[in-house]
Coordinates of C-alpha atoms in Angstrom, one line a residue:
X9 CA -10.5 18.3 18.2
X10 CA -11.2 14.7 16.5
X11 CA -14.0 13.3 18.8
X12 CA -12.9 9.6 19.2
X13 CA -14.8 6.5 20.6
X14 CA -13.1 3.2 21.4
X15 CA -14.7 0.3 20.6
X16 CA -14.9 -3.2 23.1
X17 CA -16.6 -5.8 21.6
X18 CA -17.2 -8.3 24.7
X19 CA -18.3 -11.8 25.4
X20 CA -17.8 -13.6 28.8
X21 CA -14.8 -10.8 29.6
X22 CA -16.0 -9.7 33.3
X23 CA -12.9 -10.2 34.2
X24 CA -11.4 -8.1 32.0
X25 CA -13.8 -5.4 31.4
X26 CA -13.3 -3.1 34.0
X27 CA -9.9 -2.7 33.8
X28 CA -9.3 -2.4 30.3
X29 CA -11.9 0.6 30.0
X30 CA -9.7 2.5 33.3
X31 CA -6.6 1.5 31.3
X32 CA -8.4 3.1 28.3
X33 CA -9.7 6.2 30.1
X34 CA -6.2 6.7 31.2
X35 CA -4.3 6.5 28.7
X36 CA -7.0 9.2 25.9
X37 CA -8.7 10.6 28.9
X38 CA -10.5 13.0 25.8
X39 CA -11.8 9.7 24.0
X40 CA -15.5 7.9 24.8
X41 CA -15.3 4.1 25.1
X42 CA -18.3 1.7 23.9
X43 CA -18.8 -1.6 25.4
X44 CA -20.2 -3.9 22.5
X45 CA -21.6 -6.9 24.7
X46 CA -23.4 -9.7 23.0
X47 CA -25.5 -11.1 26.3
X48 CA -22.5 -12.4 27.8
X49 CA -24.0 -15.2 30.4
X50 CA -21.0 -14.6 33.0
X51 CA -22.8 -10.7 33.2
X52 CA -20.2 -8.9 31.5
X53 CA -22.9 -6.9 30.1
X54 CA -24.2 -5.6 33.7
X55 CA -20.9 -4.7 34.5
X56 CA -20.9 -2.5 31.5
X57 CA -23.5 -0.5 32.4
X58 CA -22.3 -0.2 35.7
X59 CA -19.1 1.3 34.6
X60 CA -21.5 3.7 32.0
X61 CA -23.6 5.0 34.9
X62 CA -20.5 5.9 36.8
X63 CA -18.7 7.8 33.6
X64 CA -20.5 9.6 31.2
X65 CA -17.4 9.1 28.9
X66 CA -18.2 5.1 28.7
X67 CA -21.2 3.9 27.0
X68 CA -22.7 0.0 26.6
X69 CA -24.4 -1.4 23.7
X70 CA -26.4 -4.6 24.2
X71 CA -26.6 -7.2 21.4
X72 CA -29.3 -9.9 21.3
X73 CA -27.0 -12.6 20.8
X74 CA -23.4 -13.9 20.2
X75 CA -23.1 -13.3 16.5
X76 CA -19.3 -12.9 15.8
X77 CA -17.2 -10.0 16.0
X78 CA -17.8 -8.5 13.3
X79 CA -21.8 -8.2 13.5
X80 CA -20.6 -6.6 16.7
X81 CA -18.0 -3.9 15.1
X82 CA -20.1 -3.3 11.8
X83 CA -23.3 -2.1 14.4
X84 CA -20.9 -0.1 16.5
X85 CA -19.8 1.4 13.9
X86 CA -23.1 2.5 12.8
X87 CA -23.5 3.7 16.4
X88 CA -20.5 5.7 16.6
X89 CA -21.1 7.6 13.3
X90 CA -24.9 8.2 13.7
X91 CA -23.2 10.6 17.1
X92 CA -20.8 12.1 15.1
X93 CA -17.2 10.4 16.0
X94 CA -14.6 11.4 13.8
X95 CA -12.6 8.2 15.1
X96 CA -13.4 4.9 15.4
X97 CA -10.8 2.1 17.3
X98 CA -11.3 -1.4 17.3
X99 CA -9.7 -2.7 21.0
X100 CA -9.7 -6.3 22.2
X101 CA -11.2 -6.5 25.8
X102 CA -9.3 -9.0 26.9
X103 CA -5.8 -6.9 27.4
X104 CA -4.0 -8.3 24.6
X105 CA -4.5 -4.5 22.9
X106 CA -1.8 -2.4 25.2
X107 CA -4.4 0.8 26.1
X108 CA -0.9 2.9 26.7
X109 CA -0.3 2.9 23.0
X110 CA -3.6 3.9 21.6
X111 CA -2.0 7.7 21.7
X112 CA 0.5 6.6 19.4
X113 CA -2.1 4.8 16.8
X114 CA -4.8 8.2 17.2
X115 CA -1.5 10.5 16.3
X116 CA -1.0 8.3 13.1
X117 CA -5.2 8.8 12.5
X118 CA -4.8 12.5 11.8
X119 CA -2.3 11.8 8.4
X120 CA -4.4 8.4 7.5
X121 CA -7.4 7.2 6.6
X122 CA -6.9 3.7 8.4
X123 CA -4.2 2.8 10.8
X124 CA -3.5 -0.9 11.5
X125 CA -1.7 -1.6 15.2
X126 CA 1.4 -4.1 14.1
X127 CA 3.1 -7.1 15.4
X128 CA 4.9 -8.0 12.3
X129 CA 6.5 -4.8 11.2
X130 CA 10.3 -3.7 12.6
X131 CA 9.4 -2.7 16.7
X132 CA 6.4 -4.9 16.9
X133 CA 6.3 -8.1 19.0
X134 CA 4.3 -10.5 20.6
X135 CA 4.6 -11.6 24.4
X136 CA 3.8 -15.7 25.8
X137 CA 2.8 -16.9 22.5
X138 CA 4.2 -20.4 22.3
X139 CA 5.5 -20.9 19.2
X140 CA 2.8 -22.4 16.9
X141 CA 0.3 -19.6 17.8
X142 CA 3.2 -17.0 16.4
X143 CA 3.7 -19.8 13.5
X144 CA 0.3 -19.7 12.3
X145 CA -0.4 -15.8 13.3
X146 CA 2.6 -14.6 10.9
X147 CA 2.0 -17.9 8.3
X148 CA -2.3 -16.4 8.2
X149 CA -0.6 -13.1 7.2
X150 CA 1.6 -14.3 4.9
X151 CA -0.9 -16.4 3.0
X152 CA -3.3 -13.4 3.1
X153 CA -1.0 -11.4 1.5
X154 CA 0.0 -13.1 -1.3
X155 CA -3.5 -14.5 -2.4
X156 CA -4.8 -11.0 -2.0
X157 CA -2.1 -8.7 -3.2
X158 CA -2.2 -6.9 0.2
X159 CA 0.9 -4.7 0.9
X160 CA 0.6 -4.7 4.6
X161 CA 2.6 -7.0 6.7
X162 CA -0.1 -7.3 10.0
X163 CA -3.7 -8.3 7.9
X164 CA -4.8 -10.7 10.7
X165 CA -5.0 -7.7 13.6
X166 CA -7.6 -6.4 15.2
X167 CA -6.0 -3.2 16.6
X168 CA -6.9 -0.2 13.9
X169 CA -8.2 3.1 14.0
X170 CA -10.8 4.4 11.5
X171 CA -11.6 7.7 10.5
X172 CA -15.0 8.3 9.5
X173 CA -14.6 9.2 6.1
X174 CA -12.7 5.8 5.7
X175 CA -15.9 4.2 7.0
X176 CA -17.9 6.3 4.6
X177 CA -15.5 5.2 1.8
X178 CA -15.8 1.9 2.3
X179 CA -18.6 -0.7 1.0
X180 CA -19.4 -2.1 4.2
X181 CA -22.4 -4.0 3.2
X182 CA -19.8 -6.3 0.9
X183 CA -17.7 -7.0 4.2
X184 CA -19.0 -11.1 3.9
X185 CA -16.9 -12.4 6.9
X186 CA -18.4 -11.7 10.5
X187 CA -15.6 -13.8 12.6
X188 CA -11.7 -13.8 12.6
X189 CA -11.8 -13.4 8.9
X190 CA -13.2 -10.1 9.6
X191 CA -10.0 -8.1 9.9
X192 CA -8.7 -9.6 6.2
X193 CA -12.2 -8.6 5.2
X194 CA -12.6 -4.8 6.2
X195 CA -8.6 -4.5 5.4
X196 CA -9.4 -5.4 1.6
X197 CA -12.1 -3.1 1.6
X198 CA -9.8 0.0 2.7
X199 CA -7.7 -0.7 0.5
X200 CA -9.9 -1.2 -2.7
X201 CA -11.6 1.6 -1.9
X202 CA -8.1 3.7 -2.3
X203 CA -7.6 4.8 1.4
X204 CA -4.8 5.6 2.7
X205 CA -3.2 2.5 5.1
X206 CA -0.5 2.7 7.5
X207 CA 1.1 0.0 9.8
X208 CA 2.5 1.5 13.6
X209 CA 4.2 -0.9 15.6
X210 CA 2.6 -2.6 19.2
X211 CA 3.4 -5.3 21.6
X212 CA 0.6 -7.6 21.4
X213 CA 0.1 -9.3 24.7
X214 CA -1.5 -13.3 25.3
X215 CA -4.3 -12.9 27.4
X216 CA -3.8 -13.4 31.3
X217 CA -8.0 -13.5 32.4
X218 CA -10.6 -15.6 30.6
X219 CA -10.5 -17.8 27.8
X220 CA -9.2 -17.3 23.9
X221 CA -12.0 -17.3 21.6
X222 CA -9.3 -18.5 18.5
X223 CA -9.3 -22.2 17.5
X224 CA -7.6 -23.8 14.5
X225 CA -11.2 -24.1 13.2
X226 CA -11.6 -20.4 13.4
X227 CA -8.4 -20.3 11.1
X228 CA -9.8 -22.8 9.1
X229 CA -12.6 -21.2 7.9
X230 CA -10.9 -18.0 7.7
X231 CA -7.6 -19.3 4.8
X232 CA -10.9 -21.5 3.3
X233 CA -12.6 -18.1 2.9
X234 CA -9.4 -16.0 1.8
X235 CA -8.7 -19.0 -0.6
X236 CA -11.9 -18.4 -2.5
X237 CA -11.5 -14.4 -2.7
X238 CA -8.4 -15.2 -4.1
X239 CA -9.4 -18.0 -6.5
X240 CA -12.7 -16.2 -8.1
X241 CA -10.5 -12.7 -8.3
X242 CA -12.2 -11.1 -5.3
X243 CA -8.4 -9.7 -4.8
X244 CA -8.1 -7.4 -7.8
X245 CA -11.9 -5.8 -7.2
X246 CA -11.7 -2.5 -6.1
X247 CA -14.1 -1.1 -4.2
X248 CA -15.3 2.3 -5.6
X249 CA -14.6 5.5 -4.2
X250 CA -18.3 6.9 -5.0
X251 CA -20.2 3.7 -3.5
X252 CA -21.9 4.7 -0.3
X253 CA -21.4 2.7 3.4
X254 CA -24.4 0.8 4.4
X255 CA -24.2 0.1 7.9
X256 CA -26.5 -1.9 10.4
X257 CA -29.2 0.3 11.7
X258 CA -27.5 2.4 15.1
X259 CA -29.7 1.5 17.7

């Protein structure tokens, strides 16, 4: 059986934390969960290791500092495949990722190399989003899409699953984004590297604990960045097949 760990990345989520990892346990009762906290002042981190010394199933990772969310997913990643995980799944902590349809996504793992949870596809939807959040969601795709010749219709989510050998594939070292251009970043990798990509519907959720992280600067800087891979041909690189994943150091 396909060893699986899901991945939290967590800042300032106490709220949140404990119930998403029960939801989590609940829903792939055979999967280990790792708790990426990046010294969360509101003890978020504590609480992880709490809920770790309770179930050896659940695991916490400490990071020095807040250094985006894709420092923290590149270095649990590193984590997870220096202990062998065959899967890898990227899970917001803040409930906006629906635990109940992870089984769905992992099923979809064993015929891909990289499975991307979907709002924009037919079945996918997005609850208490006012209408300029779904505007500039759908519009980020969009743009994404065409400046980067991506096929997918979702390149802005953060709800995937990774198989190890897609990992392996990919040139991780060239991922250059570390915030919310991340996902448009390791996305371009999978698919320059030649791995196979499929899209799975899910209901993505607005957050109910706790403050968003997103701002239209975040955006910003993410289109500015997507702008210039498309401008200087970044788009029509492909990553090779051959080239070996260089990973943060597991700690």
């Amino acid at each position: 059986m396909a060893r699986t760990l899901i991945i939290i990345p967590t800042y300032n989520e106490q709220g949140n934390v404990a119930s998403i990892v029960s939801r989590v346990r609940a829903s792939v009762p055979a999967a280990d969960v790792l708790v990426v906290d990046d010294s969360s002042p509101d003890g978020t981190g504590q609480l992880a290791d709490a809920l770790a010394a309770t179930d050896s199933q659940v695991h916490a990772l400490h990071r020095s500092r807040k250094s985006g969310l894709g420092a923290a997913y590149l270095e649990a990643f590193a984590w997870g495949l220096s202990r062998g995980y065959d899967r890898l799944v990227q899970l917001d902590a803040d409930g906006s990722h629906l635990p109940e349809q992870l089984p769905t996504l992992l099923e979809a793992a064993e015929t891909a190399d990289v499975v991307l949870g979907s709002r924009w596809v037919p079945g996918g939807m997005v609850r208490n989003w006012p209408w300029h959040r779904r505007l500039l969601s759908r519009g980020g795709s969009v743009y994404s899409r065409v400046l980067l010749r991506l096929p997918q219709r979702d390149v802005t989510g953060g709800y995937r699953v990774f198989t190890a050998h897609a990992l392996r594939r990919m040139d991780l070292s060239g991922v250059e984004s570390l915030g919310y251009c991340f996902q448009i970043d390791m996305l371009l990798h999978a698919v320059r590297a030649g791995l196979s990509v499929v899209e799975k519907p899910i209901t993505f959720v607005e957050r109910t604990v706790g403050s968003s992280k997103m701002s239209a600067a975040i955006v910003a800087e993410a289109m500015a960045r997507v702008t210039i891979w498309g401008l200087t041909g970044r788009n029509a690189r492909r990553v090779a097949a051959s080239t070996p994943t260089s990973l943060p150091r597991a700690r």
